[in-house]
Amino acid sequence: GNLSDMAREQFYWRDPSIEYEPQVKVPEGGRGDDGKVLSPPDNFLLMLLNPTRVDYLRLGDNFRQLDELDGDKWMEKRVNP
């Protein structure tokens, strides 16, 4: 799918683990002056994850569910939060 311009701008934000500094101007919409999408910065990384277990916790209503991949089928189990 396509990313929104606002999502693409986040690629150019400062490192989230450093002490706060005001944000420098990021390329609007992650696009150059010609309007074309810029290449991601050098610190951008795309990771493909293949989970086999998911521990889902929804704090709004204290719902927790464990999902585990068993072969090619996901098994679901609701548990206490």
GROMACS .gro file of N, CA and C in nm:
model
  243
    1GLY      N    1   0.081  -0.118   0.000
    1GLY     CA    2   0.000   0.000   0.000
    1GLY      C    3   0.085   0.125   0.000
    2ASN      N    4   0.020   0.234  -0.015
    2ASN     CA    5   0.088   0.364  -0.016
    2ASN      C    6   0.082   0.428   0.121
    3LEU      N    7   0.189   0.495   0.158
    3LEU     CA    8   0.193   0.569   0.284
    3LEU      C    9   0.140   0.709   0.262
    4SER      N   10   0.079   0.763   0.366
    4SER     CA   11   0.037   0.902   0.358
    4SER      C   12   0.160   0.990   0.367
    5ASP      N   13   0.147   1.114   0.322
    5ASP     CA   14   0.259   1.208   0.331
    5ASP      C   15   0.301   1.229   0.476
    6MET      N   16   0.203   1.239   0.568
    6MET     CA   17   0.235   1.261   0.709
    6MET      C   18   0.314   1.143   0.765
    7ALA      N   19   0.279   1.021   0.728
    7ALA     CA   20   0.352   0.903   0.775
    7ALA      C   21   0.494   0.905   0.720
    8ARG      N   22   0.511   0.942   0.595
    8ARG     CA   23   0.642   0.945   0.532
    8ARG      C   24   0.733   1.050   0.596
    9GLU      N   25   0.675   1.162   0.642
    9GLU     CA   26   0.753   1.267   0.707
    9GLU      C   27   0.822   1.214   0.833
   10GLN      N   28   0.761   1.118   0.901
   10GLN     CA   29   0.818   1.065   1.025
   10GLN      C   30   0.952   0.997   1.002
   11PHE      N   31   0.980   0.953   0.882
   11PHE     CA   32   1.110   0.892   0.851
   11PHE      C   33   1.223   0.990   0.877
   12TYR      N   34   1.193   1.119   0.871
   12TYR     CA   35   1.296   1.222   0.880
   12TYR      C   36   1.300   1.289   1.018
   13TRP      N   37   1.222   1.239   1.113
   13TRP     CA   38   1.225   1.295   1.249
   13TRP      C   39   1.356   1.258   1.316
   14ARG      N   40   1.386   1.329   1.424
   14ARG     CA   41   1.506   1.301   1.503
   14ARG      C   42   1.495   1.164   1.570
   15ASP      N   43   1.610   1.110   1.610
   15ASP     CA   44   1.618   0.983   1.681
   15ASP      C   45   1.534   0.992   1.808
   16PRO      N   46   1.441   0.899   1.832
   16PRO     CA   47   1.354   0.909   1.949
   16PRO      C   48   1.423   0.882   2.082
   17SER      N   49   1.545   0.831   2.080
   17SER     CA   50   1.611   0.796   2.206
   17SER      C   51   1.708   0.902   2.256
   18ILE      N   52   1.722   1.011   2.183
   18ILE     CA   53   1.815   1.115   2.227
   18ILE      C   54   1.740   1.223   2.304
   19GLU      N   55   1.816   1.303   2.379
   19GLU     CA   56   1.756   1.413   2.453
   19GLU      C   57   1.683   1.506   2.358
   20TYR      N   58   1.574   1.564   2.406
   20TYR     CA   59   1.489   1.645   2.319
   20TYR      C   60   1.563   1.763   2.259
   21GLU      N   61   1.543   1.782   2.132
   21GLU     CA   62   1.584   1.901   2.059
   21GLU      C   63   1.468   1.935   1.967
   22PRO      N   64   1.443   2.065   1.946
   22PRO     CA   65   1.334   2.100   1.853
   22PRO      C   66   1.358   2.035   1.717
   23GLN      N   67   1.251   1.994   1.656
   23GLN     CA   68   1.258   1.925   1.527
   23GLN      C   69   1.307   2.020   1.418
   24VAL      N   70   1.402   1.972   1.338
   24VAL     CA   71   1.443   2.049   1.221
   24VAL      C   72   1.336   2.033   1.114
   25LYS      N   73   1.338   2.119   1.016
   25LYS     CA   74   1.239   2.109   0.909
   25LYS      C   75   1.259   1.979   0.833
   26VAL      N   76   1.152   1.903   0.822
   26VAL     CA   77   1.158   1.778   0.746
   26VAL      C   78   1.100   1.803   0.608
   27PRO      N   79   1.139   1.724   0.510
   27PRO     CA   80   1.083   1.743   0.376
   27PRO      C   81   0.931   1.724   0.380
   28GLU      N   82   0.858   1.824   0.336
   28GLU     CA   83   0.713   1.819   0.341
   28GLU      C   84   0.660   1.699   0.263
   29GLY      N   85   0.588   1.614   0.335
   29GLY     CA   86   0.531   1.495   0.273
   29GLY      C   87   0.635   1.392   0.234
   30GLY      N   88   0.761   1.411   0.279
   30GLY     CA   89   0.866   1.319   0.238
   30GLY      C   90   0.896   1.330   0.090
   31ARG      N   91   0.871   1.449   0.036
   31ARG     CA   92   0.888   1.472  -0.108
   31ARG      C   93   0.991   1.581  -0.134
   32GLY      N   94   1.057   1.572  -0.247
   32GLY     CA   95   1.153   1.674  -0.288
   32GLY      C   96   1.083   1.794  -0.348
   33ASP      N   97   1.162   1.893  -0.391
   33ASP     CA   98   1.107   2.015  -0.451
   33ASP      C   99   1.026   1.985  -0.577
   34ASP      N  100   1.059   1.875  -0.644
   34ASP     CA  101   0.986   1.838  -0.765
   34ASP      C  102   0.858   1.760  -0.737
   35GLY      N  103   0.829   1.734  -0.608
   35GLY     CA  104   0.706   1.664  -0.570
   35GLY      C  105   0.719   1.512  -0.570
   36LYS      N  106   0.835   1.461  -0.608
   36LYS     CA  107   0.855   1.316  -0.609
   36LYS      C  108   0.894   1.266  -0.471
   37VAL      N  109   0.851   1.145  -0.439
   37VAL     CA  110   0.883   1.085  -0.309
   37VAL      C  111   1.034   1.065  -0.299
   38LEU      N  112   1.090   1.110  -0.186
   38LEU     CA  113   1.233   1.096  -0.162
   38LEU      C  114   1.267   0.952  -0.121
   39SER      N  115   1.389   0.912  -0.145
   39SER     CA  116   1.436   0.783  -0.094
   39SER      C  117   1.440   0.791   0.057
   40PRO      N  118   1.417   0.679   0.127
   40PRO     CA  119   1.424   0.684   0.273
   40PRO      C  120   1.564   0.723   0.320
   41PRO      N  121   1.574   0.787   0.437
   41PRO     CA  122   1.706   0.823   0.489
   41PRO      C  123   1.787   0.697   0.524
   42ASP      N  124   1.917   0.713   0.544
   42ASP     CA  125   2.005   0.600   0.571
   42ASP      C  126   1.968   0.525   0.699
   43ASN      N  127   1.905   0.594   0.795
   43ASN     CA  128   1.872   0.527   0.921
   43ASN      C  129   1.736   0.456   0.916
   44PHE      N  130   1.673   0.450   0.801
   44PHE     CA  131   1.544   0.383   0.785
   44PHE      C  132   1.566   0.233   0.764
   45LEU      N  133   1.486   0.152   0.832
   45LEU     CA  134   1.496   0.008   0.820
   45LEU      C  135   1.356  -0.050   0.809
   46LEU      N  136   1.337  -0.135   0.712
   46LEU     CA  137   1.211  -0.207   0.697
   46LEU      C  138   1.234  -0.350   0.743
   47MET      N  139   1.154  -0.393   0.840
   47MET     CA  140   1.168  -0.529   0.893
   47MET      C  141   1.043  -0.609   0.860
   48LEU      N  142   1.063  -0.731   0.817
   48LEU     CA  143   0.953  -0.822   0.793
   48LEU      C  144   0.952  -0.921   0.908
   49LEU      N  145   0.845  -0.923   0.984
   49LEU     CA  146   0.833  -1.012   1.099
   49LEU      C  147   0.738  -1.126   1.068
   50ASN      N  148   0.774  -1.244   1.114
   50ASN     CA  149   0.688  -1.361   1.100
   50ASN      C  150   0.660  -1.415   1.239
   51PRO      N  151   0.561  -1.357   1.308
   51PRO     CA  152   0.535  -1.397   1.446
   51PRO      C  153   0.478  -1.538   1.455
   52THR      N  154   0.511  -1.603   1.565
   52THR     CA  155   0.453  -1.735   1.594
   52THR      C  156   0.372  -1.730   1.722
   53ARG      N  157   0.384  -1.618   1.795
   53ARG     CA  158   0.309  -1.600   1.919
   53ARG      C  159   0.279  -1.451   1.936
   54VAL      N  160   0.156  -1.420   1.973
   54VAL     CA  161   0.115  -1.281   1.995
   54VAL      C  162   0.047  -1.273   2.130
   55ASP      N  163   0.091  -1.180   2.213
   55ASP     CA  164   0.028  -1.155   2.343
   55ASP      C  165  -0.038  -1.018   2.331
   56TYR      N  166  -0.170  -1.018   2.316
   56TYR     CA  167  -0.246  -0.895   2.290
   56TYR      C  168  -0.311  -0.848   2.419
   57LEU      N  169  -0.286  -0.723   2.457
   57LEU     CA  170  -0.346  -0.664   2.576
   57LEU      C  171  -0.409  -0.532   2.538
   58ARG      N  172  -0.540  -0.521   2.565
   58ARG     CA  173  -0.614  -0.398   2.539
   58ARG      C  174  -0.650  -0.338   2.674
   59LEU      N  175  -0.585  -0.227   2.710
   59LEU     CA  176  -0.602  -0.171   2.843
   59LEU      C  177  -0.738  -0.105   2.866
   60GLY      N  178  -0.803  -0.060   2.761
   60GLY     CA  179  -0.931   0.008   2.777
   60GLY      C  180  -1.035  -0.075   2.851
   61ASP      N  181  -1.038  -0.204   2.824
   61ASP     CA  182  -1.134  -0.291   2.892
   61ASP      C  183  -1.067  -0.415   2.953
   62ASN      N  184  -0.934  -0.408   2.969
   62ASN     CA  185  -0.856  -0.516   3.030
   62ASN      C  186  -0.879  -0.651   2.962
   63PHE      N  187  -0.877  -0.649   2.832
   63PHE     CA  188  -0.891  -0.773   2.753
   63PHE      C  189  -0.751  -0.820   2.714
   64ARG      N  190  -0.725  -0.949   2.737
   64ARG     CA  191  -0.596  -1.007   2.698
   64ARG      C  192  -0.621  -1.139   2.627
   65GLN      N  193  -0.546  -1.159   2.520
   65GLN     CA  194  -0.560  -1.282   2.441
   65GLN      C  195  -0.422  -1.327   2.395
   66LEU      N  196  -0.397  -1.456   2.402
   66LEU     CA  197  -0.275  -1.516   2.350
   66LEU      C  198  -0.308  -1.588   2.221
   67ASP      N  199  -0.231  -1.563   2.119
   67ASP     CA  200  -0.247  -1.631   1.991
   67ASP      C  201  -0.116  -1.702   1.961
   68GLU      N  202  -0.123  -1.831   1.924
   68GLU     CA  203  -0.002  -1.906   1.890
   68GLU      C  204  -0.025  -1.980   1.760
   69LEU      N  205   0.078  -1.978   1.676
   69LEU     CA  206   0.073  -2.047   1.548
   69LEU      C  207   0.106  -2.193   1.570
   70ASP      N  208   0.014  -2.279   1.530
   70ASP     CA  209   0.032  -2.424   1.542
   70ASP      C  210   0.028  -2.481   1.401
   71GLY      N  211   0.145  -2.502   1.343
   71GLY     CA  212   0.150  -2.544   1.203
   71GLY      C  213   0.111  -2.429   1.114
   72ASP      N  214  -0.005  -2.440   1.051
   72ASP     CA  215  -0.054  -2.331   0.966
   72ASP      C  216  -0.183  -2.270   1.020
   73LYS      N  217  -0.215  -2.300   1.146
   73LYS     CA  218  -0.339  -2.251   1.206
   73LYS      C  219  -0.309  -2.174   1.335
   74TRP      N  220  -0.375  -2.059   1.352
   74TRP     CA  221  -0.361  -1.981   1.474
   74TRP      C  222  -0.458  -2.030   1.580
   75MET      N  223  -0.407  -2.054   1.700
   75MET     CA  224  -0.489  -2.094   1.814
   75MET      C  225  -0.505  -1.971   1.904
   76GLU      N  226  -0.627  -1.942   1.943
   76GLU     CA  227  -0.657  -1.826   2.028
   76GLU      C  228  -0.698  -1.872   2.166
   77LYS      N  229  -0.654  -1.796   2.267
   77LYS     CA  230  -0.696  -1.827   2.402
   77LYS      C  231  -0.706  -1.696   2.480
   78ARG      N  232  -0.824  -1.670   2.535
   78ARG     CA  233  -0.839  -1.552   2.619
   78ARG      C  234  -0.786  -1.586   2.756
   79VAL      N  235  -0.708  -1.493   2.813
   79VAL     CA  236  -0.648  -1.514   2.945
   79VAL      C  237  -0.671  -1.391   3.031
   80ASN      N  238  -0.648  -1.407   3.160
   80ASN     CA  239  -0.660  -1.293   3.251
   80ASN      C  240  -0.552  -1.191   3.222
   81PRO      N  241  -0.591  -1.062   3.230
   81PRO     CA  242  -0.489  -0.959   3.206
   81PRO      C  243  -0.398  -0.953   3.324
   0.00000   0.00000   0.00000
